[in-house]
CSV table of C-alpha atoms in Angstrom, one decimal:
chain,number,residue,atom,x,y,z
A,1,UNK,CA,89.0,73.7,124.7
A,2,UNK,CA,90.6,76.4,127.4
A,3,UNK,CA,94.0,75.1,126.0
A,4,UNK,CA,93.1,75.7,122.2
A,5,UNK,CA,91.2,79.3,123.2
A,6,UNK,CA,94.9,80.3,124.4
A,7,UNK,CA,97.0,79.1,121.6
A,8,UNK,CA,94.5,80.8,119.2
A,9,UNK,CA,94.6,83.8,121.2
A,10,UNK,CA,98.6,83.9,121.2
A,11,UNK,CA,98.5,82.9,117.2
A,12,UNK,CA,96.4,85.8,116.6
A,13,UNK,CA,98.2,88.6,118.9
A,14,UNK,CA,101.5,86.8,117.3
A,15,UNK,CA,100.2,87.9,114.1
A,16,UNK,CA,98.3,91.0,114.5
A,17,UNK,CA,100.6,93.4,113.4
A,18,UNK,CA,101.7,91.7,109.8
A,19,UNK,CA,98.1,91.3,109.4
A,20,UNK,CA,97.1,94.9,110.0
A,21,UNK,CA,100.0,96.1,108.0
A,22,UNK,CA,99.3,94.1,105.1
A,23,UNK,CA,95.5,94.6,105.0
A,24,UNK,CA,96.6,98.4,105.1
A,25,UNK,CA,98.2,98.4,102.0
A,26,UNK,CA,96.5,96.1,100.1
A,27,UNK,CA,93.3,98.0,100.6
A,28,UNK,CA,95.0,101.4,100.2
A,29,UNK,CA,96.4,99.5,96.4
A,30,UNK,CA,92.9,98.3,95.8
A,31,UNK,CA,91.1,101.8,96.2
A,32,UNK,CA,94.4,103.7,94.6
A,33,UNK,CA,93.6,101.2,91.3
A,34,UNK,CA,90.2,102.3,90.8
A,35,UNK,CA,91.0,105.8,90.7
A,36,UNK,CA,93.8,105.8,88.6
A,37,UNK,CA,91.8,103.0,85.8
A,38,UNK,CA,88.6,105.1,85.9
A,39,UNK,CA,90.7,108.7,85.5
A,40,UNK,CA,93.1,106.9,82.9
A,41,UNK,CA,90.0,105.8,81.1
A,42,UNK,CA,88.8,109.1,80.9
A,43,UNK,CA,92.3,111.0,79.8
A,44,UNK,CA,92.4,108.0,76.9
A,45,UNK,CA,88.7,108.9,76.1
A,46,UNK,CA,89.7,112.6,76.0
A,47,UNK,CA,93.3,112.0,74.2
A,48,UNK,CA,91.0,110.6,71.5
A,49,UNK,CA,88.5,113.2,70.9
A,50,UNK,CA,91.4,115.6,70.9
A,51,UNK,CA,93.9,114.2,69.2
A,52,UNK,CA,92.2,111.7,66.7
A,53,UNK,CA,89.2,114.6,66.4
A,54,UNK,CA,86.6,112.1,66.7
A,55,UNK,CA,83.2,112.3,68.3
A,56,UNK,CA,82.7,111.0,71.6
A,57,UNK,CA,80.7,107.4,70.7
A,58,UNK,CA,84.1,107.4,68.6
A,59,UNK,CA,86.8,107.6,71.1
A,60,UNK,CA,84.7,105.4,73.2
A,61,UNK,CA,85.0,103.0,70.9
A,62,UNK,CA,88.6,103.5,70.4
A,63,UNK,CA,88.9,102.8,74.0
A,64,UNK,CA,87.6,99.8,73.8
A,65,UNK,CA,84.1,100.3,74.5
A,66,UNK,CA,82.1,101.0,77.4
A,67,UNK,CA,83.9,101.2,80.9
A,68,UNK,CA,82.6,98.6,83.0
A,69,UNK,CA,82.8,97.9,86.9
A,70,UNK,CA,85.4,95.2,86.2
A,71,UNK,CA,87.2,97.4,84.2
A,72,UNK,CA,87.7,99.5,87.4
A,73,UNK,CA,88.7,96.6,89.4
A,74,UNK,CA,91.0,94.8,86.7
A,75,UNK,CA,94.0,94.9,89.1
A,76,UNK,CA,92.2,93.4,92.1
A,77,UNK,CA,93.1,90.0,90.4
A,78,UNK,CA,96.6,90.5,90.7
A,79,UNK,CA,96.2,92.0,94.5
A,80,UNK,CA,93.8,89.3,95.9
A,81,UNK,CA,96.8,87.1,94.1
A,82,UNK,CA,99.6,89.1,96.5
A,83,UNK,CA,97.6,88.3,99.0
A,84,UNK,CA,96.7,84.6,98.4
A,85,UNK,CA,101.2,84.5,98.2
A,86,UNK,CA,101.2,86.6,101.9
A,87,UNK,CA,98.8,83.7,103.3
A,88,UNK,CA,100.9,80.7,102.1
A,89,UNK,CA,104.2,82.7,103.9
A,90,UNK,CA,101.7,82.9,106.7
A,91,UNK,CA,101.1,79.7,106.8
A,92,UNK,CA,104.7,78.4,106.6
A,93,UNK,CA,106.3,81.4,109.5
A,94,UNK,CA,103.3,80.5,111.7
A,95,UNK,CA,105.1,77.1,112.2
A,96,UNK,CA,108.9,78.2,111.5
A,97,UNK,CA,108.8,81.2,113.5
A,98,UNK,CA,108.3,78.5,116.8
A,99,UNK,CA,111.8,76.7,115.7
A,100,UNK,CA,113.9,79.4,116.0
A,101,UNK,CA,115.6,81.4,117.6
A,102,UNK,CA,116.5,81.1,121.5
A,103,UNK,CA,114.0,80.3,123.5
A,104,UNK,CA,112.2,77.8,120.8
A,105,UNK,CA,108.9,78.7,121.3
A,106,UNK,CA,107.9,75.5,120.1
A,107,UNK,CA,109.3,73.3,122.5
A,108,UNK,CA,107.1,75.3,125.2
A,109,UNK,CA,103.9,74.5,123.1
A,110,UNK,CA,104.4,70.6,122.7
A,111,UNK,CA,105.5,70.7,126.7
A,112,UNK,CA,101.9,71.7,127.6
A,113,UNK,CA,99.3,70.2,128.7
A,114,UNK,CA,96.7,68.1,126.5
A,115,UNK,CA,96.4,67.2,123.1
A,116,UNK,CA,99.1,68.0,120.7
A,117,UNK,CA,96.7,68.3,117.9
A,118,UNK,CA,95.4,71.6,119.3
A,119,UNK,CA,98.8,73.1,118.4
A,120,UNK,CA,97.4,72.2,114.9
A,121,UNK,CA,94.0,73.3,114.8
A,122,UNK,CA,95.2,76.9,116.9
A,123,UNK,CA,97.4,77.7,113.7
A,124,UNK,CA,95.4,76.2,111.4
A,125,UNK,CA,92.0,78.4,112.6
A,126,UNK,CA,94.2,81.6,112.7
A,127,UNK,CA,95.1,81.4,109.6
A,128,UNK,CA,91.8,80.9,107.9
A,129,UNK,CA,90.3,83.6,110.8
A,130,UNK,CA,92.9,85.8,109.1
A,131,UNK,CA,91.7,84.6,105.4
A,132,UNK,CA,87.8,85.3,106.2
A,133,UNK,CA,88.1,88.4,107.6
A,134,UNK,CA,90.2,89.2,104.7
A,135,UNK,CA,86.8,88.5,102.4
A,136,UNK,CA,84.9,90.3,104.8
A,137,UNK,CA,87.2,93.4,104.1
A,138,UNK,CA,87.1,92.4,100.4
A,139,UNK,CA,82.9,92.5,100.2
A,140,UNK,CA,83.4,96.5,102.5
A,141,UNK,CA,86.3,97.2,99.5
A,142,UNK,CA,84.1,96.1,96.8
A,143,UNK,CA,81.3,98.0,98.3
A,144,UNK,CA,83.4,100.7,98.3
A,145,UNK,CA,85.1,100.6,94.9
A,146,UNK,CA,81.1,100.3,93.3
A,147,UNK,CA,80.4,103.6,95.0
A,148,UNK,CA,83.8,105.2,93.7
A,149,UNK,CA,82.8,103.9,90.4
A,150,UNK,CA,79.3,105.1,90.3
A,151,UNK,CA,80.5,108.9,91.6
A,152,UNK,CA,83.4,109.4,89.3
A,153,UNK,CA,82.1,107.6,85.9
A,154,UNK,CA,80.1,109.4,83.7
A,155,UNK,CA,76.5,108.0,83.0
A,156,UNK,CA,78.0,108.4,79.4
A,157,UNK,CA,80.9,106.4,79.7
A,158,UNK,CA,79.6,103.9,82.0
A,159,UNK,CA,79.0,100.4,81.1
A,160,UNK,CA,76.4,98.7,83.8
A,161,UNK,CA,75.6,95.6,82.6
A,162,UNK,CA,78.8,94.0,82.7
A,163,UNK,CA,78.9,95.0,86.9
A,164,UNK,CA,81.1,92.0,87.8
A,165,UNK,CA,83.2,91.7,85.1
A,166,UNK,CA,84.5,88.1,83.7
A,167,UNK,CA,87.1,87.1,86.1
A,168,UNK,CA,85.5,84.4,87.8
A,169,UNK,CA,87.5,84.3,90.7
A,170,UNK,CA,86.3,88.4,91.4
A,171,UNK,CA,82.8,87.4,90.4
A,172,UNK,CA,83.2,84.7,93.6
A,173,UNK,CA,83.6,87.7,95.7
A,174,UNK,CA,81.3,90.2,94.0
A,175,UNK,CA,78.5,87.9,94.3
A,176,UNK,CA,78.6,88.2,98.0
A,177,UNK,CA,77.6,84.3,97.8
A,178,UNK,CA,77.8,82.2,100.7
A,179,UNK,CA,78.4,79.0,99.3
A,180,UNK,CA,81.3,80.8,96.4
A,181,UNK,CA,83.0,82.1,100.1
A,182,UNK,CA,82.9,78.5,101.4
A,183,UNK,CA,84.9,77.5,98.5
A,184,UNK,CA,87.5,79.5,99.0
A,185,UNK,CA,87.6,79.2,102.6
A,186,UNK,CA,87.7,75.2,102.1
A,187,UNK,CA,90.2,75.6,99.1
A,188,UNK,CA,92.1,77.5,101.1
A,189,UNK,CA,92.3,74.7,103.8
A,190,UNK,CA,93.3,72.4,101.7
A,191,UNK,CA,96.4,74.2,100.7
A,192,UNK,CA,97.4,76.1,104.3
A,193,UNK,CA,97.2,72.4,105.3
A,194,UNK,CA,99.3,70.7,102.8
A,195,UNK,CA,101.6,73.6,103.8
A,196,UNK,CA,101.8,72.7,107.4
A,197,UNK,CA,102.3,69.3,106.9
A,198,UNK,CA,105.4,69.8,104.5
A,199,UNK,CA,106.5,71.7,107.3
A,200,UNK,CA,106.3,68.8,109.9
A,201,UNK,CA,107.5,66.3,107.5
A,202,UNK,CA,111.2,68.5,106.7
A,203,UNK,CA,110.7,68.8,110.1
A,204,UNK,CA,110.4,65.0,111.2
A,205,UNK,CA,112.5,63.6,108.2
A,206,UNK,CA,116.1,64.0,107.0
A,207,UNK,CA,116.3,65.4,103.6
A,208,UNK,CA,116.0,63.4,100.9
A,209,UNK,CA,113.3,61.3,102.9
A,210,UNK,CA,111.1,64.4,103.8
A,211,UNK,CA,111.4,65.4,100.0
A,212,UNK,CA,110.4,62.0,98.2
A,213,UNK,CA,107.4,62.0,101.0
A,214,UNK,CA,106.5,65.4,100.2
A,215,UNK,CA,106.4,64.4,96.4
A,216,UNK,CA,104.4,61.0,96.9
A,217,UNK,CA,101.5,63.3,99.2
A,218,UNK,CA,101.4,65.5,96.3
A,219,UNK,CA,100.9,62.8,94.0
A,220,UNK,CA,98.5,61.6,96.0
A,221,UNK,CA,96.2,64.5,95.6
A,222,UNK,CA,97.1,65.5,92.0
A,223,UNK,CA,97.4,61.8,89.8
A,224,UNK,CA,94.0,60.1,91.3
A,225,UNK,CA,92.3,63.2,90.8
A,226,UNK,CA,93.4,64.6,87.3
A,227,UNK,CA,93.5,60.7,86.0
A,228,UNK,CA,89.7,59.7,87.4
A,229,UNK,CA,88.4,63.0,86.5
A,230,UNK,CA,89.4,62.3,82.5
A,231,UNK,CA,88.2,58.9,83.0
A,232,UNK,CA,85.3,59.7,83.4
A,233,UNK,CA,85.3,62.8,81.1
A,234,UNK,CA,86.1,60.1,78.6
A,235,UNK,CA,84.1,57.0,79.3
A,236,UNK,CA,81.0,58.7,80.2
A,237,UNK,CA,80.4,56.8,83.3
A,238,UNK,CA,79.4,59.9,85.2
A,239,UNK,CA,77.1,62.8,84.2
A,240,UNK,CA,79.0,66.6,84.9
A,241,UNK,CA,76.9,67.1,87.8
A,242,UNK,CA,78.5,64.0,89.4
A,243,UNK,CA,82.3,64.5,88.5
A,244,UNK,CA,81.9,68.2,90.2
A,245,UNK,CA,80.7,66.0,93.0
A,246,UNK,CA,83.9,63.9,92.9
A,247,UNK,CA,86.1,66.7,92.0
A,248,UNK,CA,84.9,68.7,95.8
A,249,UNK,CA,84.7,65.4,97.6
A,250,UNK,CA,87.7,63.9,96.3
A,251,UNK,CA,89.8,66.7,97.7
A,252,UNK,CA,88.0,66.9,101.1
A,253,UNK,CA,89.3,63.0,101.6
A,254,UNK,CA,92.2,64.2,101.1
A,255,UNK,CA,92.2,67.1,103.3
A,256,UNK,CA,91.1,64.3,106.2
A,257,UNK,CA,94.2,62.5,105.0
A,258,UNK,CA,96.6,65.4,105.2
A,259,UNK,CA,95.0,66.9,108.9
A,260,UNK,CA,95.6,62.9,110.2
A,261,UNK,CA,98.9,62.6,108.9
A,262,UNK,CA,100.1,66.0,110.6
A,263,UNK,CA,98.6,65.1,113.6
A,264,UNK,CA,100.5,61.6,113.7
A,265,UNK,CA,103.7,63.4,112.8
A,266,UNK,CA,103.2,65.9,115.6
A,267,UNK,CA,102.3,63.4,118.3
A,268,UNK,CA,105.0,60.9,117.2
A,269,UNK,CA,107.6,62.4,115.0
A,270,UNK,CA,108.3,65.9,116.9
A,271,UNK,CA,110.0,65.5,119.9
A,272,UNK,CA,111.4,67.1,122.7
């Protein structure tokens, strides 16, 4: 434990200013897109009384209706998408970065003490640290973003019973709900740890070999699961409520598969 406290405390420091940086300015792009869609949608309302010399209910309509809360927020898809990207290059520099240059930071870590597999779980918990506190700043940014809304819309022009919008990945955030945050957290370590085990294998493997195993792991996750799911879509042999039960548990397996198979690499595959 005192071993894996350490090498989550390095992986964190290590990271701490990309992090901040980032979070900085996706934040500051978050806030600076509400603004700018609830003051467009006004100057488009406006443009249309003017212009087209139509009544208000009129240019509204022109607009495209009511403005709405996800209205507001239509470009946080596309930034929470930037930042799902920044967490995968996470994911791959937290390992690369140990590689190179002089001093190979990485042959310091496997000469330590204990358990190699703490190596592992130190990167992997930084990186979903860094993912959760992410949402946390997500739910203050939301939060945020409602209150802009609700100041600088006019009762008039505002559309309140579509809040949330119909992006479901938003309304995962906007619903502040435990079990939607869960999701993504566990979705998300799935795929930082498919991530890091590429990584070991191009790192244990020559070429070709690491490639074709890459492939045949990713196989392994994608054919079973798309090919049972629409056998059972088809045949009937499982009512919805039970192929969503499959569908999360399948990938959990394989999540068990992927932590073991890093772990092996790293104990018996990296050397020093």
């Amino acid at each position: 434990m005192k071993k894996f406290i350490m090498l989550l405390n390095e992986e964190l420091k290590r990271g701490a200013r990309f992090y901040l940086l980032a979070l900085i300015v996706l934040v500051g792009l978050e806030l600076v897109s509400v603004v700018y869609q609830i003051l467009s949608y006004q100057s488009e309302v406006e443009q249309y009384m003017k212009v087209e010399r139509v009544s208000q209910l009129e240019a509204i309509r022109l607009a495209g209706g009511l403005f709405g809360f996800g209205d507001a927020t239509a470009y946080f898809q596309y930034i929470i998408a930037i930042a799902m990207m920044l967490t995968f290059l996470l994911a791959f520099q937290i390992w690369y970065r140990d590689w190179f240059g002089e001093s190979k930071y990485i042959y310091r870590l496997l000469m330590l003490p204990g358990r190699r597999f703490t190596i592992l779980l130190s990167k992997l918990t930084a990186v979903m640290l860094t993912v959760a506190s992410f949402i946390g700043v997500q739910w203050i940014v939301i939060l945020v973003s409602g209150f802009l809304f609700r100041s600088m819309t006019p009762d008039d022009l505002m559309e309140s019973k579509q809040l949330f919008g119909e992006n479901r990945i938003l309304s995962m955030f906007y619903t502040f709900n435990i079990v939607d945050t869960l999701i993504i957290l566990l979705v998300t370590a799935l795929v930082v740890s498919f991530v890091f085990l590429v990584v070991l294998i191009e790192r244990s493997y020559r070429k070709r070999i690491a490639i074709l195993q890459v492939m045949l792991d990713a196989a392994l996750l994608i054919i079973p699961l798309v090919g049972l799911v629409y056998f059972f879509e088809t045949t009937h042999l499982l009512h919805p409520n039970q192929i969503t039960t499959f569908v999360i548990g399948y990938p959990l397996l394989y999540f068990v598969y992927v932590y073991w198979k890093s772990i092996r690499l790293l104990n018996h595959k990296i050397s020093i």
